[in-house]
């Protein structure tokens, strides 16, 4: 196998390589991308993978992001004359994979585009010109000749309704686009080194796939009907060849856990309207942090029967307002939701793209009249969502999830009142405030489960409950400050940070802070502080154990002691 890399000055790199018989991967390596769909922070960049399969006929599977236009097309033209491409298989229409479809059709207007019906509808809006179409569904096949028979498997809602997997019966490659991908940019084409991929694989699943766990399980079941799979040719990150069973198994396990969640919330959104996608996914991420299962349903691809069924099983219902004109079908489905909800449920509303005040508040009033409890104030945005908007949505989702699981939390608080509980309570800790900043997003949290965990280099461990807002800012590579509170002088800060903040609220309003060299806020009234960087995370049952190295530390009052937290029982902080 020969891999060719071409570098540009903007850290966008192209890489092409033969990965199987007559099959070439064309990888667009985006080394520095640090954010995806605004709500999704990236630690290690990403790649957009496209594939060329040459039988007697030739098919290209997906393209690339428009930012790679020149170098992607140069790379493609370096290996094939576009006039020789017969088919363009579209696995999914998000612009990171379909950003160059129009360019390709300009180079060769005779290419036949192969996609499921929903994807074709999205493509019509993207291309705005006639093109040759082949609409396919699960089980359909396309024979390219020389043994390359492609079989298509619809995989709706992973993570868009338009997703399709493609299996090549000769090479046993399964082209999956977003599914089983990860945002990890490296010259390594395959998944030889699983240890360095674990974290990104899980974060990617949590953000993109977790909110549609049932659809993931349905797709894995359909994959089971295919012959053996030699390579999962993903659209992002390394292709999976060495760890297929392990990594597909993880999707299955994680999705089963989600699908078995005792409590479910459903989010009805409209992917193509405003920025409903980003908001819906952020709310979904916030809900899943609480252990509540989430179903994300695009109203454009749903019907009254499915909507009613989902509302009936959901404890929480989140609805995106459809536009007031041109979305009659979606408006009718909102009426169906309204007719199906009951007073035991919780709801939240959001709107993107500058709607009309009245409609969202009209719906809110109707829901309140039925007795449905509002989990968070309606979220309305008129411009593109910012990191802060996404943080607000995530925190709103967590508020909803925490309300839905309140009985479980109360039960847990009561369940340990025995000798074990009292003994556990004899573990003491200090009192600390963690302050974090990533981009324009900040957060803070009172912490007591903190311990030194390493001397050289200096390191600490912190246990953070999974449903804490700050958890999203404590991933590998993130930086934060551990503010150490002073004995006899901790009450004002403790009281402030123990408050329940509404979604998106500024935790530092009226608090004296100054910036650390890592950019995070230092609390002026703390006894000492440590500047830290997250190195690894271990998943516990209800907490993340976050290990971080410490770069800088200062003590404000040399003679003062750290505030100590003594507890009577071990079932809460
Ligand atoms: Fe990688 Fe959903 O696009």
Coordinates of C-alpha atoms and ligand atoms in Angstrom, one line a residue:
X1 CA 0.0 0.0 0.0
X2 CA 1.4 3.4 -1.0
X3 CA 0.2 6.5 0.9
X4 CA 0.7 9.9 -0.7
X5 CA 0.4 13.0 1.4
X6 CA 0.3 16.6 0.1
X7 CA 0.6 19.4 2.7
X8 CA -0.8 22.9 2.4
X9 CA 0.2 25.8 4.6
X10 CA -3.2 25.9 6.4
X11 CA -2.7 22.4 7.9
X12 CA -5.2 20.9 5.4
X13 CA -3.6 17.7 4.1
X14 CA -4.7 15.2 1.4
X15 CA -3.8 11.6 1.6
X16 CA -4.7 8.8 -0.9
X17 CA -4.0 5.1 -0.5
X18 CA -5.1 1.7 -1.8
X19 CA -7.1 0.0 1.0
X20 CA -8.4 -3.0 -0.9
X21 CA -8.8 -4.4 -4.4
X22 CA -9.6 -1.5 -6.8
X23 CA -10.4 0.7 -3.8
X24 CA -8.7 3.9 -3.0
X25 CA -9.3 6.1 0.1
X26 CA -9.1 9.9 -0.5
X27 CA -8.7 11.4 3.0
X28 CA -9.0 15.1 3.7
X29 CA -7.1 15.7 6.9
X30 CA -8.2 18.8 8.9
X31 CA -5.5 18.9 11.5
X32 CA -6.6 21.9 13.5
X33 CA -10.4 21.9 13.4
X34 CA -11.4 22.4 17.0
X35 CA -15.1 22.5 16.7
X36 CA -17.7 20.6 14.9
X37 CA -21.3 21.7 14.4
X38 CA -20.5 24.4 17.1
X39 CA -21.8 22.2 19.9
X40 CA -19.0 19.6 19.5
X41 CA -15.5 20.5 20.6
X42 CA -12.7 18.5 19.0
X43 CA -9.3 17.7 20.6
X44 CA -7.6 16.1 17.7
X45 CA -8.9 17.7 14.5
X46 CA -10.8 15.4 12.1
X47 CA -10.7 13.9 8.6
X48 CA -13.3 13.5 5.8
X49 CA -12.9 10.2 4.0
X50 CA -14.0 9.6 0.5
X51 CA -13.6 6.4 -1.5
X52 CA -13.1 5.4 -5.2
X53 CA -14.2 1.9 -6.2
X54 CA -13.2 0.8 -9.7
X55 CA -15.0 -2.2 -11.3
X56 CA -16.1 -2.2 -14.9
X57 CA -18.0 0.9 -13.7
X58 CA -16.5 3.3 -11.2
X59 CA -18.2 4.7 -8.1
X60 CA -17.1 7.5 -5.7
X61 CA -18.4 7.2 -2.2
X62 CA -18.9 10.7 -0.7
X63 CA -16.8 13.7 -1.4
X64 CA -15.3 16.2 1.2
X65 CA -15.8 19.5 2.9
X66 CA -15.8 22.6 0.7
X67 CA -12.7 23.9 2.5
X68 CA -10.8 21.2 0.7
X69 CA -12.2 22.1 -2.8
X70 CA -8.9 22.7 -4.6
X71 CA -6.7 20.1 -3.0
X72 CA -9.4 17.4 -2.9
X73 CA -10.2 17.9 -6.6
X74 CA -6.4 17.9 -7.4
X75 CA -6.0 14.6 -5.5
X76 CA -9.1 13.1 -7.2
X77 CA -7.9 14.2 -10.7
X78 CA -4.5 12.8 -9.8
X79 CA -6.0 9.3 -9.7
X80 CA -8.9 9.4 -12.1
X81 CA -10.4 11.3 -15.0
X82 CA -13.8 12.5 -13.6
X83 CA -15.4 11.5 -17.0
X84 CA -14.7 7.9 -15.9
X85 CA -16.8 8.2 -12.7
X86 CA -20.2 6.6 -13.3
X87 CA -21.8 6.8 -9.8
X88 CA -21.5 9.0 -6.8
X89 CA -22.8 7.2 -3.7
X90 CA -24.1 9.6 -1.0
X91 CA -24.0 8.1 2.4
X92 CA -25.2 11.3 4.1
X93 CA -25.7 14.9 3.0
X94 CA -24.1 17.0 5.7
X95 CA -21.7 19.4 4.0
X96 CA -18.6 17.8 5.5
X97 CA -19.2 14.9 3.1
X98 CA -21.3 16.4 0.3
X99 CA -19.6 19.8 0.2
X100 CA -18.1 19.1 -3.3
X101 CA -21.0 17.2 -4.9
X102 CA -21.9 20.2 -7.0
X103 CA -18.2 20.6 -8.1
X104 CA -18.1 17.0 -9.1
X105 CA -21.3 17.2 -11.1
X106 CA -19.9 20.2 -12.9
X107 CA -16.8 18.2 -13.8
X108 CA -19.0 15.3 -15.0
X109 CA -22.7 16.1 -15.4
X110 CA -23.3 12.4 -16.4
X111 CA -22.6 11.0 -13.0
X112 CA -25.5 9.1 -11.5
X113 CA -26.1 10.1 -7.8
X114 CA -27.1 7.1 -5.7
X115 CA -28.8 7.8 -2.3
X116 CA -31.9 7.0 -0.2
X117 CA -35.0 9.1 -0.8
X118 CA -34.5 11.5 2.1
X119 CA -30.9 12.2 1.0
X120 CA -32.0 12.9 -2.5
X121 CA -34.5 15.5 -1.2
X122 CA -31.7 17.2 0.7
X123 CA -29.5 17.0 -2.4
X124 CA -32.1 18.7 -4.6
X125 CA -31.9 21.7 -2.3
X126 CA -28.1 21.6 -2.4
X127 CA -27.6 21.2 -6.1
X128 CA -30.4 23.2 -7.7
X129 CA -30.0 21.7 -11.1
X130 CA -31.1 18.5 -12.8
X131 CA -28.9 15.5 -12.3
X132 CA -29.2 11.8 -12.9
X133 CA -30.6 9.9 -9.8
X134 CA -30.7 6.4 -8.6
X135 CA -32.9 6.2 -5.5
X136 CA -32.1 3.1 -3.4
X137 CA -33.4 1.4 -0.3
X138 CA -32.2 -1.3 2.1
X139 CA -31.3 -4.5 0.2
X140 CA -30.9 -2.8 -3.2
X141 CA -27.7 -3.7 -5.1
X142 CA -25.6 -2.0 -7.7
X143 CA -23.2 -4.2 -9.7
X144 CA -20.1 -2.3 -10.7
X145 CA -18.6 -5.4 -12.4
X146 CA -15.4 -7.3 -11.6
X147 CA -17.1 -8.6 -8.5
X148 CA -17.8 -5.2 -6.9
X149 CA -21.4 -5.6 -6.1
X150 CA -22.6 -2.8 -3.8
X151 CA -25.4 -3.5 -1.4
X152 CA -27.1 -0.6 0.4
X153 CA -28.4 -0.5 4.0
X154 CA -30.5 2.4 5.2
X155 CA -29.5 3.6 8.6
X156 CA -31.9 6.4 9.4
X157 CA -31.1 8.7 12.3
X158 CA -27.4 7.8 12.6
X159 CA -27.2 10.8 13.0
X160 CA -29.3 12.3 10.2
X161 CA -32.4 10.7 8.7
X162 CA -30.6 10.4 5.4
X163 CA -27.8 8.0 6.4
X164 CA -27.0 4.9 4.3
X165 CA -24.3 2.2 4.6
X166 CA -22.8 0.6 1.5
X167 CA -21.3 -2.9 1.4
X168 CA -18.9 -4.1 -1.3
X169 CA -19.4 -7.8 -1.7
X170 CA -15.9 -8.3 -3.2
X171 CA -13.7 -6.4 -0.8
X172 CA -16.1 -6.8 2.2
X173 CA -15.6 -3.1 2.9
X174 CA -18.6 -1.4 4.6
X175 CA -18.7 2.3 3.9
X176 CA -20.4 4.0 6.9
X177 CA -19.7 7.7 6.7
X178 CA -20.4 9.2 10.2
X179 CA -21.2 5.8 11.7
X180 CA -18.4 4.3 13.8
X181 CA -16.3 7.4 13.0
X182 CA -14.3 9.6 15.3
X183 CA -12.8 13.0 15.1
X184 CA -9.2 12.1 15.1
X185 CA -6.7 13.4 12.5
X186 CA -3.6 11.3 11.9
X187 CA -1.6 9.9 8.9
X188 CA -2.4 6.4 10.2
X189 CA -5.2 5.1 7.9
X190 CA -6.3 2.3 10.1
X191 CA -7.1 1.7 13.8
X192 CA -3.8 -0.1 14.7
X193 CA -3.5 1.7 18.0
X194 CA -6.8 1.4 19.8
X195 CA -5.5 3.0 23.0
X196 CA -5.1 6.4 21.5
X197 CA -8.5 6.3 19.9
X198 CA -10.7 5.2 22.8
X199 CA -11.5 8.6 24.2
X200 CA -12.4 10.2 20.8
X201 CA -14.4 7.2 19.8
X202 CA -16.5 7.5 22.9
X203 CA -17.0 11.3 22.8
X204 CA -18.1 11.0 19.2
X205 CA -20.6 8.3 20.0
X206 CA -22.0 10.3 22.9
X207 CA -22.4 13.4 20.8
X208 CA -23.7 12.0 17.6
X209 CA -25.1 8.5 18.1
X210 CA -26.1 8.3 21.8
X211 CA -29.2 10.4 21.3
X212 CA -30.5 7.8 18.7
X213 CA -29.5 4.6 20.5
X214 CA -32.5 2.6 19.2
X215 CA -31.7 3.5 15.6
X216 CA -28.0 2.5 16.2
X217 CA -29.2 -1.0 17.5
X218 CA -31.5 -1.3 14.4
X219 CA -28.6 -0.5 12.1
X220 CA -26.3 -3.0 13.8
X221 CA -29.0 -5.7 13.5
X222 CA -29.2 -4.9 9.7
X223 CA -25.4 -5.1 9.5
X224 CA -25.6 -8.6 11.0
X225 CA -27.5 -9.8 7.9
X226 CA -24.5 -8.8 5.7
X227 CA -21.6 -11.2 4.9
X228 CA -18.4 -10.7 7.0
X229 CA -17.0 -7.2 7.2
X230 CA -13.3 -6.8 6.6
X231 CA -13.1 -3.1 7.0
X232 CA -15.4 -0.4 8.2
X233 CA -14.6 2.5 6.0
X234 CA -15.7 5.4 8.0
X235 CA -16.1 9.0 6.9
X236 CA -14.2 10.5 9.9
X237 CA -10.9 9.4 11.4
X238 CA -9.2 6.0 10.9
X239 CA -10.8 3.1 9.1
X240 CA -11.6 0.2 11.3
X241 CA -9.9 -3.0 10.4
X242 CA -8.1 -4.4 13.5
X243 CA -10.8 -3.8 16.2
X244 CA -14.1 -4.2 14.3
X245 CA -15.7 -6.6 16.8
X246 CA -14.6 -4.6 19.8
X247 CA -15.7 -1.2 18.4
X248 CA -19.0 -2.4 17.0
X249 CA -19.6 -4.1 20.3
X250 CA -19.0 -0.9 22.1
X251 CA -21.7 0.8 20.0
X252 CA -24.0 -2.1 20.8
X253 CA -23.3 -2.0 24.6
X254 CA -23.6 1.8 24.9
X255 CA -26.8 1.8 22.8
X256 CA -28.4 -1.0 24.8
X257 CA -27.6 0.9 28.0
X258 CA -29.3 4.0 26.6
X259 CA -32.2 2.1 25.1
X260 CA -32.8 0.4 28.4
X261 CA -32.9 3.7 30.4
X262 CA -35.9 3.6 32.6
X263 CA -36.8 7.1 31.5
X264 CA -36.8 8.6 28.0
X265 CA -37.1 12.0 26.6
X266 CA -38.0 12.8 23.0
X267 CA -36.7 15.8 21.1
X268 CA -38.7 16.8 18.0
X269 CA -36.7 19.1 15.8
X270 CA -36.4 20.3 12.2
X271 CA -33.0 19.7 10.8
X272 CA -33.1 22.0 7.9
X273 CA -34.8 25.0 9.6
X274 CA -32.6 27.6 11.2
X275 CA -30.0 25.8 13.3
X276 CA -32.4 23.3 14.9
X277 CA -29.8 20.5 14.5
X278 CA -27.2 22.1 16.7
X279 CA -29.7 23.1 19.4
X280 CA -31.4 19.7 19.4
X281 CA -28.1 17.8 19.7
X282 CA -26.9 20.1 22.5
X283 CA -30.2 19.6 24.4
X284 CA -29.9 15.8 23.8
X285 CA -26.3 15.8 25.1
X286 CA -27.5 17.6 28.3
X287 CA -30.2 15.0 28.8
X288 CA -28.0 12.0 28.3
X289 CA -25.7 13.2 31.0
X290 CA -28.4 12.4 33.5
X291 CA -28.8 8.8 32.4
X292 CA -32.1 9.5 30.7
X293 CA -32.5 8.0 27.2
X294 CA -33.1 10.3 24.3
X295 CA -34.9 10.0 21.0
X296 CA -34.1 12.7 18.5
X297 CA -36.7 12.9 15.8
X298 CA -36.6 15.1 12.7
X299 CA -40.2 16.1 12.2
X300 CA -39.6 16.2 8.4
X301 CA -39.1 12.5 8.4
X302 CA -41.8 11.5 10.9
X303 CA -45.5 10.9 10.9
X304 CA -48.4 11.2 13.3
X305 CA -48.3 7.6 14.3
X306 CA -44.6 7.7 15.3
X307 CA -45.0 11.0 17.0
X308 CA -47.9 9.8 19.1
X309 CA -46.1 6.5 20.0
X310 CA -43.0 8.4 21.1
X311 CA -44.9 11.0 23.2
X312 CA -46.7 8.1 24.9
X313 CA -43.5 6.5 26.1
X314 CA -41.6 9.7 26.9
X315 CA -41.4 11.3 30.3
X316 CA -40.0 14.5 28.8
X317 CA -41.0 16.1 25.5
X318 CA -38.9 18.8 23.8
X319 CA -40.2 20.5 20.7
X320 CA -38.7 22.8 18.1
X321 CA -41.1 25.4 16.7
X322 CA -41.7 24.9 12.9
X323 CA -41.7 28.0 10.7
X324 CA -45.1 29.6 10.4
X325 CA -45.2 29.3 6.7
X326 CA -44.1 26.5 4.4
X327 CA -44.0 23.8 7.1
X328 CA -47.7 22.7 7.3
X329 CA -46.8 19.0 7.8
X330 CA -44.5 19.9 10.7
X331 CA -47.1 22.2 12.2
X332 CA -49.7 19.4 12.0
X333 CA -47.3 17.1 13.9
X334 CA -46.8 19.8 16.6
X335 CA -50.6 19.6 17.0
X336 CA -50.4 15.8 17.3
X337 CA -47.8 16.3 20.1
X338 CA -50.0 18.7 21.9
X339 CA -52.9 16.2 21.7
X340 CA -50.8 13.4 23.0
X341 CA -49.0 14.9 26.0
X342 CA -50.2 14.5 29.6
X343 CA -49.8 16.2 32.9
X344 CA -47.2 13.8 34.2
X345 CA -44.7 14.9 31.6
X346 CA -42.2 17.7 31.4
X347 CA -41.6 19.8 28.4
X348 CA -39.2 22.3 26.8
X349 CA -39.5 24.4 23.7
X350 CA -36.9 25.9 21.4
X351 CA -36.9 27.9 18.2
X352 CA -34.2 28.9 15.8
X353 CA -34.1 31.1 12.7
X354 CA -36.1 34.0 14.0
X355 CA -39.7 32.8 14.4
X356 CA -42.7 34.7 15.7
X357 CA -43.0 35.3 19.4
X358 CA -46.6 34.4 19.6
X359 CA -46.5 30.8 18.3
X360 CA -43.9 29.5 20.8
X361 CA -45.6 31.2 23.7
X362 CA -49.0 30.1 22.5
X363 CA -47.8 26.5 22.5
X364 CA -46.2 27.0 25.9
X365 CA -49.5 28.3 27.3
X366 CA -51.4 25.3 26.0
X367 CA -48.9 22.9 27.4
X368 CA -49.1 24.6 30.8
X369 CA -52.9 24.5 30.7
X370 CA -52.8 20.8 30.2
X371 CA -50.6 20.7 33.4
X372 CA -47.3 19.7 31.7
X373 CA -44.4 21.0 33.7
X374 CA -42.0 23.3 31.9
X375 CA -38.4 22.1 32.4
X376 CA -36.7 25.2 31.0
X377 CA -37.6 28.6 29.7
X378 CA -38.2 28.6 25.9
X379 CA -34.9 29.0 24.0
X380 CA -35.1 31.3 21.0
X381 CA -32.3 32.3 18.8
X382 CA -32.3 34.3 15.6
X383 CA -28.7 34.1 14.5
X384 CA -26.3 31.2 14.2
X385 CA -25.8 29.4 17.5
X386 CA -22.7 30.3 19.4
X387 CA -20.8 28.1 21.9
X388 CA -22.7 29.9 24.6
X389 CA -26.0 29.1 23.0
X390 CA -25.1 25.4 22.8
X391 CA -23.9 25.5 26.4
X392 CA -27.3 27.0 27.4
X393 CA -29.1 24.2 25.5
X394 CA -27.0 21.5 27.1
X395 CA -27.7 22.9 30.5
X396 CA -31.4 23.1 29.8
X397 CA -31.3 19.5 28.7
X398 CA -29.6 18.5 31.9
X399 CA -32.2 20.4 33.9
X400 CA -34.9 18.4 32.2
X401 CA -33.1 15.1 32.8
X402 CA -32.5 15.9 36.5
X403 CA -36.1 16.7 37.0
X404 CA -37.1 13.4 35.3
X405 CA -34.7 11.4 37.5
X406 CA -35.4 13.3 40.8
X407 CA -37.1 10.3 42.4
X408 CA -34.1 8.2 41.7
X409 CA -31.8 10.8 43.2
X410 CA -33.9 11.1 46.3
X411 CA -34.1 7.3 46.7
X412 CA -30.3 7.1 46.4
X413 CA -29.9 9.8 49.1
X414 CA -32.0 7.6 51.4
X415 CA -30.7 4.2 50.5
X416 CA -27.3 4.2 52.2
X417 CA -28.3 5.1 55.7
X418 CA -26.5 2.2 57.4
X419 CA -23.0 1.4 58.8
X420 CA -21.4 1.4 55.4
X421 CA -22.8 4.8 54.7
X422 CA -21.6 6.2 58.0
X423 CA -18.1 4.7 57.5
X424 CA -17.9 6.1 54.0
X425 CA -18.8 9.5 55.4
X426 CA -15.7 9.5 57.4
X427 CA -13.7 10.1 54.3
X428 CA -13.1 13.8 54.4
X429 CA -12.1 16.2 51.6
X430 CA -11.2 19.9 51.1
X431 CA -13.4 22.6 49.7
X432 CA -12.5 23.7 46.2
X433 CA -14.1 25.6 43.3
X434 CA -13.1 24.4 39.8
X435 CA -13.2 27.1 37.2
X436 CA -13.0 26.3 33.5
X437 CA -13.0 28.2 30.2
X438 CA -13.0 26.8 26.7
X439 CA -13.4 29.3 23.8
X440 CA -16.2 31.7 24.9
X441 CA -17.7 29.1 27.3
X442 CA -17.0 29.2 31.1
X443 CA -18.3 27.2 34.0
X444 CA -17.6 26.6 37.7
X445 CA -18.4 24.0 40.3
X446 CA -17.9 23.4 44.0
X447 CA -15.8 20.2 44.4
X448 CA -14.8 18.1 47.4
X449 CA -13.7 14.8 45.9
X450 CA -10.2 16.0 45.0
X451 CA -6.9 14.3 45.7
X452 CA -3.3 14.6 44.8
X453 CA -2.6 11.7 42.5
X454 CA 1.0 12.2 41.3
X455 CA 4.2 13.9 42.4
X456 CA 6.3 13.9 39.2
X457 CA 4.7 15.4 37.2
X458 CA 2.4 17.0 39.8
X459 CA -1.1 15.6 39.2
X460 CA -4.5 15.6 40.8
X461 CA -7.7 13.5 40.5
X462 CA -11.2 14.9 40.7
X463 CA -14.5 13.0 40.7
X464 CA -17.1 14.9 38.8
X465 CA -20.8 13.7 38.7
X466 CA -21.8 12.9 35.2
X467 CA -24.6 15.4 35.1
X468 CA -22.5 18.4 36.1
X469 CA -22.4 21.2 33.5
X470 CA -18.7 21.7 33.9
X471 CA -18.1 18.1 32.8
X472 CA -18.3 19.2 29.2
X473 CA -15.3 21.4 29.8
X474 CA -13.2 18.7 31.5
X475 CA -12.2 16.5 28.5
X476 CA -8.7 15.5 27.7
X477 CA -6.7 18.5 26.7
X478 CA -9.0 21.0 28.5
X479 CA -7.6 23.4 31.0
X480 CA -9.0 24.6 34.3
X481 CA -8.1 26.1 37.6
X482 CA -8.6 24.4 41.0
X483 CA -9.3 27.2 43.5
X484 CA -8.6 26.1 47.1
X485 CA -10.9 27.7 49.7
X486 CA -9.7 29.0 53.0
X487 CA -10.7 27.6 56.4
X488 CA -12.9 30.2 58.1
X489 CA -13.4 32.2 54.9
X490 CA -15.1 29.9 52.5
X491 CA -18.8 30.5 53.1
X492 CA -19.5 33.3 50.6
X493 CA -17.9 31.5 47.7
X494 CA -19.4 28.1 48.7
X495 CA -22.8 29.6 49.0
X496 CA -22.5 31.3 45.6
X497 CA -21.4 28.3 43.7
X498 CA -23.8 25.9 45.4
X499 CA -26.7 27.9 43.9
X500 CA -28.7 26.4 41.2
X501 CA -28.0 28.4 38.1
X502 CA -30.5 28.7 35.2
X503 CA -29.2 27.3 31.9
X504 CA -26.5 29.4 30.4
X505 CA -26.2 31.7 33.4
X506 CA -22.8 33.4 34.1
X507 CA -21.4 31.7 37.2
X508 CA -19.0 34.6 37.8
X509 CA -21.4 37.5 37.9
X510 CA -20.5 39.7 41.0
X511 CA -17.5 37.4 41.8
X512 CA -14.0 38.8 41.9
X513 CA -11.8 37.0 39.4
X514 CA -8.6 37.5 37.4
X515 CA -7.3 35.4 34.5
X516 CA -4.8 32.5 35.0
X517 CA -2.1 32.0 32.4
X518 CA -4.2 29.2 31.0
X519 CA -7.1 31.6 30.4
X520 CA -9.4 30.3 33.2
X521 CA -10.7 32.5 36.0
X522 CA -8.9 32.5 39.3
X523 CA -11.1 33.4 42.2
X524 CA -9.5 36.4 44.0
X525 CA -10.8 35.2 47.4
X526 CA -9.4 31.7 47.3
X527 CA -6.5 30.6 49.5
X528 CA -4.5 29.1 46.7
X529 CA -4.9 27.9 43.1
X530 CA -3.5 25.3 40.7
X531 CA -3.6 25.6 36.9
X532 CA -4.3 22.2 35.5
X533 CA -4.7 20.3 32.2
X534 CA -6.8 17.2 31.8
X535 CA -4.7 14.2 30.8
X536 CA -7.2 11.3 31.1
X537 CA -10.6 10.3 32.3
X538 CA -11.9 7.1 33.7
X539 CA -15.6 6.4 33.6
X540 CA -17.1 5.4 36.9
X541 CA -20.8 4.5 37.6
X542 CA -22.1 8.0 38.4
X543 CA -18.9 10.1 38.2
X544 CA -16.0 10.7 35.8
X545 CA -12.6 10.4 37.5
X546 CA -10.6 13.1 35.8
X547 CA -6.8 13.0 36.1
X548 CA -4.9 16.3 35.4
X549 CA -1.4 17.5 35.6
X550 CA -0.6 20.8 37.3
X551 CA 1.5 23.4 35.6
X552 CA 1.4 26.4 38.0
X553 CA 0.4 27.0 41.6
X554 CA 0.3 29.9 44.0
X555 CA -0.7 30.4 47.6
X556 CA -2.2 33.8 48.6
X557 CA -1.9 33.4 52.4
X558 CA 1.0 31.4 53.6
X559 CA -0.3 30.8 57.2
X560 CA -3.9 29.8 56.3
X561 CA -5.3 26.3 56.2
X562 CA -7.5 24.7 53.5
X563 CA -11.2 24.5 54.3
X564 CA -12.1 20.9 55.3
X565 CA -15.4 19.2 54.5
X566 CA -16.5 16.7 57.1
X567 CA -19.6 14.6 56.4
X568 CA -21.8 12.3 58.5
X569 CA -22.8 10.0 55.6
X570 CA -21.2 8.9 52.4
X571 CA -24.3 9.0 50.0
X572 CA -23.8 12.6 49.1
X573 CA -21.1 15.3 49.1
Ligands
LIG1 FE1 -19.8 14.0 9.2 FE2 -22.9 14.3 9.9 O1 -21.4 14.7 9.0

